[in-house]
Amino acid sequence: KRIVEFGILDGYSLAVFDRATSDACKIEAYDIFEKFLGNGARKPVLDARFGHRMPKVSIAEGDFFDSPTMFTDGTIDLIHVDIANTGAVFRFAVEKLLSKLRPNGVMLLEGGTPARDQVPWMLKYNKTPIVPYIEELKSTPGVQVVVLGDFPGITLVRKA
């Protein structure tokens, strides 16, 4: 019924969510666009690509770190986080957004494998690795965690 995505880039995941869901599903995609220092999304390009999909798909400026105040608890079926993820981003997502999921809702986060923790920008900028947090999370009561793939991997988190 409701998907929320943070980090759009070229809209590949957004296109999959759009194709894989009925028109009754609402998909909200947020990005910080030109404020991101790196390979970022361009809103005019995304508007041209997805504008015909409104009102099902909406694209807006929004900062992931403001997200806890953007949504009511228990109102989202799927949250996708793909914003240059680090261990700190994973921790924030789980601690602040897991409550936003409906029963049986799922959070998808890019990354979660040892190889992904070794990408050059993670090492260069001394970013917190993801894998140690996932191992911690796996022993947390009331949380289910599955990591798929070798690189970059995708991590699924849900309330048990």
PDB file of N, CA and C in Angstrom, residues 52-147:
ATOM      1  N   HIS A  52       4.743  11.113 -15.276  1.00  0.00           N
ATOM      2  CA  HIS A  52       3.505  10.516 -15.785  1.00  0.00           C
ATOM      3  C   HIS A  52       2.934   9.464 -14.834  1.00  0.00           C
ATOM      4  N   ARG A  53       3.678   9.081 -13.795  1.00  0.00           N
ATOM      5  CA  ARG A  53       3.236   8.055 -12.845  1.00  0.00           C
ATOM      6  C   ARG A  53       2.558   8.659 -11.619  1.00  0.00           C
ATOM      7  N   MET A  54       2.468   9.984 -11.570  1.00  0.00           N
ATOM      8  CA  MET A  54       1.769  10.613 -10.448  1.00  0.00           C
ATOM      9  C   MET A  54       0.278  10.339 -10.582  1.00  0.00           C
ATOM     10  N   PRO A  55      -0.455  10.155  -9.556  1.00  0.00           N
ATOM     11  CA  PRO A  55      -0.098  10.348  -8.146  1.00  0.00           C
ATOM     12  C   PRO A  55       0.493   9.106  -7.481  1.00  0.00           C
ATOM     13  N   LYS A  56       0.636   7.998  -8.238  1.00  0.00           N
ATOM     14  CA  LYS A  56       1.193   6.790  -7.616  1.00  0.00           C
ATOM     15  C   LYS A  56       2.609   7.045  -7.105  1.00  0.00           C
ATOM     16  N   VAL A  57       3.440   7.657  -7.925  1.00  0.00           N
ATOM     17  CA  VAL A  57       4.843   7.902  -7.576  1.00  0.00           C
ATOM     18  C   VAL A  57       5.038   9.390  -7.354  1.00  0.00           C
ATOM     19  N   SER A  58       5.581   9.733  -6.194  1.00  0.00           N
ATOM     20  CA  SER A  58       5.918  11.132  -5.939  1.00  0.00           C
ATOM     21  C   SER A  58       7.404  11.236  -5.614  1.00  0.00           C
ATOM     22  N   ILE A  59       8.015  12.298  -6.108  1.00  0.00           N
ATOM     23  CA  ILE A  59       9.441  12.551  -5.895  1.00  0.00           C
ATOM     24  C   ILE A  59       9.561  13.910  -5.232  1.00  0.00           C
ATOM     25  N   ALA A  60      10.258  13.940  -4.107  1.00  0.00           N
ATOM     26  CA  ALA A  60      10.362  15.192  -3.354  1.00  0.00           C
ATOM     27  C   ALA A  60      11.725  15.299  -2.690  1.00  0.00           C
ATOM     28  N   GLU A  61      12.082  16.525  -2.367  1.00  0.00           N
ATOM     29  CA  GLU A  61      13.297  16.727  -1.585  1.00  0.00           C
ATOM     30  C   GLU A  61      12.987  16.361  -0.141  1.00  0.00           C
ATOM     31  N   GLY A  62      13.857  15.569   0.431  1.00  0.00           N
ATOM     32  CA  GLY A  62      13.692  15.165   1.818  1.00  0.00           C
ATOM     33  C   GLY A  62      14.962  14.525   2.323  1.00  0.00           C
ATOM     34  N   ASP A  63      15.347  14.877   3.517  1.00  0.00           N
ATOM     35  CA  ASP A  63      16.570  14.364   4.130  1.00  0.00           C
ATOM     36  C   ASP A  63      16.244  13.146   4.989  1.00  0.00           C
ATOM     37  N   PHE A  64      16.919  12.062   4.731  1.00  0.00           N
ATOM     38  CA  PHE A  64      16.731  10.825   5.484  1.00  0.00           C
ATOM     39  C   PHE A  64      16.802  11.074   6.988  1.00  0.00           C
ATOM     40  N   PHE A  65      17.679  11.943   7.425  1.00  0.00           N
ATOM     41  CA  PHE A  65      17.861  12.165   8.859  1.00  0.00           C
ATOM     42  C   PHE A  65      16.729  12.979   9.491  1.00  0.00           C
ATOM     43  N   ASP A  66      15.842  13.509   8.664  1.00  0.00           N
ATOM     44  CA  ASP A  66      14.618  14.150   9.148  1.00  0.00           C
ATOM     45  C   ASP A  66      13.432  13.177   9.147  1.00  0.00           C
ATOM     46  N   SER A  67      13.632  11.989   8.626  1.00  0.00           N
ATOM     47  CA  SER A  67      12.531  11.052   8.392  1.00  0.00           C
ATOM     48  C   SER A  67      11.753  10.631   9.635  1.00  0.00           C
ATOM     49  N   PRO A  68      12.346  10.550  10.817  1.00  0.00           N
ATOM     50  CA  PRO A  68      11.528  10.131  11.965  1.00  0.00           C
ATOM     51  C   PRO A  68      10.330  11.038  12.230  1.00  0.00           C
ATOM     52  N   THR A  69      10.441  12.301  11.861  1.00  0.00           N
ATOM     53  CA  THR A  69       9.329  13.220  12.085  1.00  0.00           C
ATOM     54  C   THR A  69       8.397  13.321  10.880  1.00  0.00           C
ATOM     55  N   MET A  70       8.749  12.663   9.800  1.00  0.00           N
ATOM     56  CA  MET A  70       7.962  12.759   8.569  1.00  0.00           C
ATOM     57  C   MET A  70       6.819  11.750   8.510  1.00  0.00           C
ATOM     58  N   PHE A  71       6.894  10.682   9.314  1.00  0.00           N
ATOM     59  CA  PHE A  71       5.943   9.587   9.180  1.00  0.00           C
ATOM     60  C   PHE A  71       5.392   9.165  10.533  1.00  0.00           C
ATOM     61  N   THR A  72       4.159   8.703  10.503  1.00  0.00           N
ATOM     62  CA  THR A  72       3.497   8.179  11.698  1.00  0.00           C
ATOM     63  C   THR A  72       3.872   6.710  11.851  1.00  0.00           C
ATOM     64  N   ASP A  73       3.982   6.257  13.084  1.00  0.00           N
ATOM     65  CA  ASP A  73       4.274   4.851  13.352  1.00  0.00           C
ATOM     66  C   ASP A  73       3.226   3.954  12.708  1.00  0.00           C
ATOM     67  N   GLY A  74       3.694   2.807  12.193  1.00  0.00           N
ATOM     68  CA  GLY A  74       2.799   1.785  11.668  1.00  0.00           C
ATOM     69  C   GLY A  74       2.090   2.129  10.377  1.00  0.00           C
ATOM     70  N   THR A  75       2.686   2.977   9.540  1.00  0.00           N
ATOM     71  CA  THR A  75       1.979   3.428   8.332  1.00  0.00           C
ATOM     72  C   THR A  75       2.665   3.063   7.015  1.00  0.00           C
ATOM     73  N   ILE A  76       3.820   2.403   7.073  1.00  0.00           N
ATOM     74  CA  ILE A  76       4.590   2.129   5.851  1.00  0.00           C
ATOM     75  C   ILE A  76       4.784   0.616   5.709  1.00  0.00           C
ATOM     76  N   ASP A  77       4.622   0.119   4.492  1.00  0.00           N
ATOM     77  CA  ASP A  77       4.817  -1.308   4.226  1.00  0.00           C
ATOM     78  C   ASP A  77       6.263  -1.641   3.879  1.00  0.00           C
ATOM     79  N   LEU A  78       6.929  -0.738   3.174  1.00  0.00           N
ATOM     80  CA  LEU A  78       8.308  -0.979   2.753  1.00  0.00           C
ATOM     81  C   LEU A  78       9.076   0.322   2.821  1.00  0.00           C
ATOM     82  N   ILE A  79      10.220   0.282   3.476  1.00  0.00           N
ATOM     83  CA  ILE A  79      11.131   1.431   3.527  1.00  0.00           C
ATOM     84  C   ILE A  79      12.418   0.990   2.851  1.00  0.00           C
ATOM     85  N   HIS A  80      12.855   1.754   1.853  1.00  0.00           N
ATOM     86  CA  HIS A  80      14.099   1.454   1.147  1.00  0.00           C
ATOM     87  C   HIS A  80      15.092   2.581   1.425  1.00  0.00           C
ATOM     88  N   VAL A  81      16.263   2.217   1.937  1.00  0.00           N
ATOM     89  CA  VAL A  81      17.293   3.201   2.268  1.00  0.00           C
ATOM     90  C   VAL A  81      18.542   2.903   1.443  1.00  0.00           C
ATOM     91  N   ASP A  82      18.906   3.849   0.581  1.00  0.00           N
ATOM     92  CA  ASP A  82      20.074   3.703  -0.286  1.00  0.00           C
ATOM     93  C   ASP A  82      20.723   5.072  -0.441  1.00  0.00           C
ATOM     94  N   ILE A  83      21.370   5.529   0.638  1.00  0.00           N
ATOM     95  CA  ILE A  83      21.890   6.908   0.690  1.00  0.00           C
ATOM     96  C   ILE A  83      23.385   6.963   1.015  1.00  0.00           C
ATOM     97  N   ALA A  84      24.210   6.164   0.388  1.00  0.00           N
ATOM     98  CA  ALA A  84      25.610   6.044   0.800  1.00  0.00           C
ATOM     99  C   ALA A  84      25.630   5.461   2.215  1.00  0.00           C
ATOM    100  N   ASN A  85      25.052   4.292   2.335  1.00  0.00           N
ATOM    101  CA  ASN A  85      24.849   3.661   3.642  1.00  0.00           C
ATOM    102  C   ASN A  85      26.159   3.306   4.337  1.00  0.00           C
ATOM    103  N   THR A  86      26.130   3.479   5.645  1.00  0.00           N
ATOM    104  CA  THR A  86      27.224   3.118   6.540  1.00  0.00           C
ATOM    105  C   THR A  86      26.599   2.425   7.746  1.00  0.00           C
ATOM    106  N   GLY A  87      27.439   1.958   8.649  1.00  0.00           N
ATOM    107  CA  GLY A  87      26.908   1.376   9.874  1.00  0.00           C
ATOM    108  C   GLY A  87      26.071   2.378  10.648  1.00  0.00           C
ATOM    109  N   ALA A  88      26.471   3.635  10.635  1.00  0.00           N
ATOM    110  CA  ALA A  88      25.717   4.672  11.341  1.00  0.00           C
ATOM    111  C   ALA A  88      24.349   4.893  10.690  1.00  0.00           C
ATOM    112  N   VAL A  89      24.283   4.831   9.372  1.00  0.00           N
ATOM    113  CA  VAL A  89      23.001   4.976   8.668  1.00  0.00           C
ATOM    114  C   VAL A  89      22.095   3.792   9.003  1.00  0.00           C
ATOM    115  N   PHE A  90      22.649   2.591   8.992  1.00  0.00           N
ATOM    116  CA  PHE A  90      21.859   1.406   9.346  1.00  0.00           C
ATOM    117  C   PHE A  90      21.292   1.546  10.755  1.00  0.00           C
ATOM    118  N   ARG A  91      22.147   1.931  11.697  1.00  0.00           N
ATOM    119  CA  ARG A  91      21.699   2.066  13.094  1.00  0.00           C
ATOM    120  C   ARG A  91      20.572   3.092  13.198  1.00  0.00           C
ATOM    121  N   PHE A  92      20.737   4.239  12.559  1.00  0.00           N
ATOM    122  CA  PHE A  92      19.708   5.275  12.576  1.00  0.00           C
ATOM    123  C   PHE A  92      18.411   4.740  11.990  1.00  0.00           C
ATOM    124  N   ALA A  93      18.503   4.066  10.846  1.00  0.00           N
ATOM    125  CA  ALA A  93      17.308   3.551  10.175  1.00  0.00           C
ATOM    126  C   ALA A  93      16.544   2.598  11.083  1.00  0.00           C
ATOM    127  N   VAL A  94      17.242   1.667  11.686  1.00  0.00           N
ATOM    128  CA  VAL A  94      16.571   0.670  12.523  1.00  0.00           C
ATOM    129  C   VAL A  94      16.024   1.313  13.786  1.00  0.00           C
ATOM    130  N   GLU A  95      16.822   2.140  14.433  1.00  0.00           N
ATOM    131  CA  GLU A  95      16.383   2.738  15.703  1.00  0.00           C
ATOM    132  C   GLU A  95      15.254   3.747  15.517  1.00  0.00           C
ATOM    133  N   LYS A  96      15.253   4.452  14.406  1.00  0.00           N
ATOM    134  CA  LYS A  96      14.286   5.545  14.224  1.00  0.00           C
ATOM    135  C   LYS A  96      13.118   5.224  13.290  1.00  0.00           C
ATOM    136  N   LEU A  97      13.291   4.229  12.405  1.00  0.00           N
ATOM    137  CA  LEU A  97      12.257   4.001  11.396  1.00  0.00           C
ATOM    138  C   LEU A  97      11.570   2.647  11.484  1.00  0.00           C
ATOM    139  N   LEU A  98      12.124   1.708  12.201  1.00  0.00           N
ATOM    140  CA  LEU A  98      11.484   0.389  12.282  1.00  0.00           C
ATOM    141  C   LEU A  98      10.054   0.511  12.810  1.00  0.00           C
ATOM    142  N   SER A  99       9.835   1.444  13.707  1.00  0.00           N
ATOM    143  CA  SER A  99       8.492   1.649  14.267  1.00  0.00           C
ATOM    144  C   SER A  99       7.508   2.197  13.233  1.00  0.00           C
ATOM    145  N   LYS A 100       8.019   2.739  12.149  1.00  0.00           N
ATOM    146  CA  LYS A 100       7.148   3.308  11.111  1.00  0.00           C
ATOM    147  C   LYS A 100       6.511   2.218  10.239  1.00  0.00           C
ATOM    148  N   LEU A 101       7.061   0.996  10.312  1.00  0.00           N
ATOM    149  CA  LEU A 101       6.542  -0.102   9.505  1.00  0.00           C
ATOM    150  C   LEU A 101       5.238  -0.648  10.059  1.00  0.00           C
ATOM    151  N   ARG A 102       4.368  -1.062   9.153  1.00  0.00           N
ATOM    152  CA  ARG A 102       3.154  -1.796   9.527  1.00  0.00           C
ATOM    153  C   ARG A 102       3.566  -3.208   9.937  1.00  0.00           C
ATOM    154  N   PRO A 103       2.670  -3.945  10.576  1.00  0.00           N
ATOM    155  CA  PRO A 103       2.964  -5.365  10.830  1.00  0.00           C
ATOM    156  C   PRO A 103       3.322  -6.046   9.508  1.00  0.00           C
ATOM    157  N   ASN A 104       4.351  -6.867   9.533  1.00  0.00           N
ATOM    158  CA  ASN A 104       4.892  -7.557   8.352  1.00  0.00           C
ATOM    159  C   ASN A 104       5.599  -6.625   7.381  1.00  0.00           C
ATOM    160  N   GLY A 105       5.785  -5.367   7.745  1.00  0.00           N
ATOM    161  CA  GLY A 105       6.527  -4.445   6.897  1.00  0.00           C
ATOM    162  C   GLY A 105       8.005  -4.793   6.883  1.00  0.00           C
ATOM    163  N   VAL A 106       8.703  -4.315   5.844  1.00  0.00           N
ATOM    164  CA  VAL A 106      10.115  -4.636   5.664  1.00  0.00           C
ATOM    165  C   VAL A 106      10.898  -3.370   5.365  1.00  0.00           C
ATOM    166  N   MET A 107      12.100  -3.310   5.926  1.00  0.00           N
ATOM    167  CA  MET A 107      13.049  -2.260   5.604  1.00  0.00           C
ATOM    168  C   MET A 107      14.150  -2.885   4.752  1.00  0.00           C
ATOM    169  N   LEU A 108      14.425  -2.291   3.611  1.00  0.00           N
ATOM    170  CA  LEU A 108      15.508  -2.735   2.729  1.00  0.00           C
ATOM    171  C   LEU A 108      16.607  -1.694   2.795  1.00  0.00           C
ATOM    172  N   LEU A 109      17.826  -2.153   3.042  1.00  0.00           N
ATOM    173  CA  LEU A 109      18.961  -1.240   3.102  1.00  0.00           C
ATOM    174  C   LEU A 109      20.064  -1.753   2.187  1.00  0.00           C
ATOM    175  N   GLU A 110      20.573  -0.886   1.331  1.00  0.00           N
ATOM    176  CA  GLU A 110      21.682  -1.266   0.455  1.00  0.00           C
ATOM    177  C   GLU A 110      22.897  -1.537   1.317  1.00  0.00           C
ATOM    178  N   GLY A 111      23.610  -2.619   0.995  1.00  0.00           N
ATOM    179  CA  GLY A 111      24.825  -2.978   1.721  1.00  0.00           C
ATOM    180  C   GLY A 111      24.559  -4.030   2.777  1.00  0.00           C
ATOM    181  N   GLY A 112      25.628  -4.374   3.484  1.00  0.00           N
ATOM    182  CA  GLY A 112      25.510  -5.348   4.555  1.00  0.00           C
ATOM    183  C   GLY A 112      26.485  -6.503   4.443  1.00  0.00           C
ATOM    184  N   THR A 113      27.365  -6.450   3.457  1.00  0.00           N
ATOM    185  CA  THR A 113      28.329  -7.528   3.265  1.00  0.00           C
ATOM    186  C   THR A 113      29.748  -7.033   3.570  1.00  0.00           C
ATOM    187  N   PRO A 114      30.648  -7.960   3.892  1.00  0.00           N
ATOM    188  CA  PRO A 114      32.040  -7.557   4.124  1.00  0.00           C
ATOM    189  C   PRO A 114      32.652  -6.824   2.925  1.00  0.00           C
ATOM    190  N   ALA A 115      32.348  -7.286   1.716  1.00  0.00           N
ATOM    191  CA  ALA A 115      32.897  -6.624   0.529  1.00  0.00           C
ATOM    192  C   ALA A 115      32.394  -5.193   0.407  1.00  0.00           C
ATOM    193  N   ARG A 116      31.128  -4.965   0.734  1.00  0.00           N
ATOM    194  CA  ARG A 116      30.561  -3.604   0.655  1.00  0.00           C
ATOM    195  C   ARG A 116      31.223  -2.682   1.663  1.00  0.00           C
ATOM    196  N   ASP A 117      31.593  -3.215   2.829  1.00  0.00           N
ATOM    197  CA  ASP A 117      32.280  -2.394   3.839  1.00  0.00           C
ATOM    198  C   ASP A 117      33.673  -1.958   3.388  1.00  0.00           C
ATOM    199  N   GLN A 118      34.185  -2.574   2.328  1.00  0.00           N
ATOM    200  CA  GLN A 118      35.537  -2.263   1.844  1.00  0.00           C
ATOM    201  C   GLN A 118      35.559  -1.350   0.623  1.00  0.00           C
ATOM    202  N   VAL A 119      34.421  -0.776   0.247  1.00  0.00           N
ATOM    203  CA  VAL A 119      34.440   0.123  -0.910  1.00  0.00           C
ATOM    204  C   VAL A 119      35.345   1.308  -0.591  1.00  0.00           C
ATOM    205  N   PRO A 120      36.022   1.855  -1.602  1.00  0.00           N
ATOM    206  CA  PRO A 120      37.024   2.897  -1.353  1.00  0.00           C
ATOM    207  C   PRO A 120      36.543   4.083  -0.528  1.00  0.00           C
ATOM    208  N   TRP A 121      35.334   4.597  -0.783  1.00  0.00           N
ATOM    209  CA  TRP A 121      34.900   5.786  -0.031  1.00  0.00           C
ATOM    210  C   TRP A 121      34.668   5.477   1.442  1.00  0.00           C
ATOM    211  N   MET A 122      34.240   4.250   1.768  1.00  0.00           N
ATOM    212  CA  MET A 122      34.071   3.877   3.184  1.00  0.00           C
ATOM    213  C   MET A 122      35.423   3.906   3.896  1.00  0.00           C
ATOM    214  N   LEU A 123      36.451   3.386   3.231  1.00  0.00           N
ATOM    215  CA  LEU A 123      37.787   3.354   3.827  1.00  0.00           C
ATOM    216  C   LEU A 123      38.414   4.753   3.853  1.00  0.00           C
ATOM    217  N   LYS A 124      38.325   5.459   2.744  1.00  0.00           N
ATOM    218  CA  LYS A 124      38.937   6.785   2.639  1.00  0.00           C
ATOM    219  C   LYS A 124      38.414   7.749   3.700  1.00  0.00           C
ATOM    220  N   TYR A 125      37.095   7.701   3.935  1.00  0.00           N
ATOM    221  CA  TYR A 125      36.484   8.632   4.885  1.00  0.00           C
ATOM    222  C   TYR A 125      36.243   8.009   6.260  1.00  0.00           C
ATOM    223  N   ASN A 126      36.841   6.834   6.478  1.00  0.00           N
ATOM    224  CA  ASN A 126      36.774   6.163   7.786  1.00  0.00           C
ATOM    225  C   ASN A 126      35.332   6.023   8.285  1.00  0.00           C
ATOM    226  N   LYS A 127      34.463   5.542   7.404  1.00  0.00           N
ATOM    227  CA  LYS A 127      33.053   5.378   7.750  1.00  0.00           C
ATOM    228  C   LYS A 127      32.849   4.116   8.587  1.00  0.00           C
ATOM    229  N   THR A 128      31.852   4.157   9.442  1.00  0.00           N
ATOM    230  CA  THR A 128      31.525   3.021  10.300  1.00  0.00           C
ATOM    231  C   THR A 128      31.062   1.853   9.439  1.00  0.00           C
ATOM    232  N   PRO A 129      31.718   0.687   9.563  1.00  0.00           N
ATOM    233  CA  PRO A 129      31.284  -0.459   8.764  1.00  0.00           C
ATOM    234  C   PRO A 129      29.896  -0.933   9.159  1.00  0.00           C
ATOM    235  N   ILE A 130      29.242  -1.602   8.214  1.00  0.00           N
ATOM    236  CA  ILE A 130      27.873  -2.061   8.395  1.00  0.00           C
ATOM    237  C   ILE A 130      27.808  -3.429   9.067  1.00  0.00           C
ATOM    238  N   VAL A 131      28.686  -4.348   8.670  1.00  0.00           N
ATOM    239  CA  VAL A 131      28.615  -5.738   9.129  1.00  0.00           C
ATOM    240  C   VAL A 131      28.608  -5.873  10.652  1.00  0.00           C
ATOM    241  N   PRO A 132      29.450  -5.171  11.401  1.00  0.00           N
ATOM    242  CA  PRO A 132      29.391  -5.322  12.861  1.00  0.00           C
ATOM    243  C   PRO A 132      28.024  -4.938  13.440  1.00  0.00           C
ATOM    244  N   TYR A 133      27.397  -3.917  12.874  1.00  0.00           N
ATOM    245  CA  TYR A 133      26.071  -3.550  13.369  1.00  0.00           C
ATOM    246  C   TYR A 133      25.050  -4.637  13.036  1.00  0.00           C
ATOM    247  N   ILE A 134      25.150  -5.217  11.853  1.00  0.00           N
ATOM    248  CA  ILE A 134      24.228  -6.295  11.491  1.00  0.00           C
ATOM    249  C   ILE A 134      24.379  -7.467  12.459  1.00  0.00           C
ATOM    250  N   GLU A 135      25.601  -7.806  12.807  1.00  0.00           N
ATOM    251  CA  GLU A 135      25.823  -8.910  13.753  1.00  0.00           C
ATOM    252  C   GLU A 135      25.190  -8.582  15.107  1.00  0.00           C
ATOM    253  N   GLU A 136      25.319  -7.345  15.538  1.00  0.00           N
ATOM    254  CA  GLU A 136      24.670  -6.891  16.780  1.00  0.00           C
ATOM    255  C   GLU A 136      23.150  -6.991  16.655  1.00  0.00           C
ATOM    256  N   LEU A 137      22.645  -6.565  15.526  1.00  0.00           N
ATOM    257  CA  LEU A 137      21.207  -6.548  15.289  1.00  0.00           C
ATOM    258  C   LEU A 137      20.618  -7.952  15.262  1.00  0.00           C
ATOM    259  N   LYS A 138      21.368  -8.900  14.737  1.00  0.00           N
ATOM    260  CA  LYS A 138      20.884 -10.284  14.650  1.00  0.00           C
ATOM    261  C   LYS A 138      20.585 -10.881  16.022  1.00  0.00           C
ATOM    262  N   SER A 139      21.236 -10.375  17.053  1.00  0.00           N
ATOM    263  CA  SER A 139      20.993 -10.888  18.400  1.00  0.00           C
ATOM    264  C   SER A 139      19.997 -10.029  19.180  1.00  0.00           C
ATOM    265  N   THR A 140      19.359  -9.087  18.504  1.00  0.00           N
ATOM    266  CA  THR A 140      18.394  -8.209  19.145  1.00  0.00           C
ATOM    267  C   THR A 140      17.015  -8.867  19.148  1.00  0.00           C
ATOM    268  N   PRO A 141      16.434  -9.060  20.325  1.00  0.00           N
ATOM    269  CA  PRO A 141      15.092  -9.657  20.366  1.00  0.00           C
ATOM    270  C   PRO A 141      14.076  -8.795  19.618  1.00  0.00           C
ATOM    271  N   GLY A 142      13.175  -9.452  18.914  1.00  0.00           N
ATOM    272  CA  GLY A 142      12.107  -8.743  18.228  1.00  0.00           C
ATOM    273  C   GLY A 142      12.469  -8.204  16.863  1.00  0.00           C
ATOM    274  N   VAL A 143      13.678  -8.559  16.363  1.00  0.00           N
ATOM    275  CA  VAL A 143      14.111  -8.067  15.059  1.00  0.00           C
ATOM    276  C   VAL A 143      14.604  -9.249  14.227  1.00  0.00           C
ATOM    277  N   GLN A 144      14.198  -9.300  12.972  1.00  0.00           N
ATOM    278  CA  GLN A 144      14.690 -10.301  12.030  1.00  0.00           C
ATOM    279  C   GLN A 144      15.565  -9.603  11.001  1.00  0.00           C
ATOM    280  N   VAL A 145      16.703 -10.218  10.684  1.00  0.00           N
ATOM    281  CA  VAL A 145      17.651  -9.637   9.739  1.00  0.00           C
ATOM    282  C   VAL A 145      18.117 -10.709   8.762  1.00  0.00           C
ATOM    283  N   VAL A 146      18.099 -10.371   7.479  1.00  0.00           N
ATOM    284  CA  VAL A 146      18.616 -11.261   6.441  1.00  0.00           C
ATOM    285  C   VAL A 146      19.448 -10.403   5.493  1.00  0.00           C
ATOM    286  N   VAL A 147      20.649 -10.894   5.162  1.00  0.00           N
ATOM    287  CA  VAL A 147      21.504 -10.223   4.190  1.00  0.00           C
ATOM    288  C   VAL A 147      21.565 -11.096   2.945  1.00  0.00           C
TER     289      VAL A 147
END
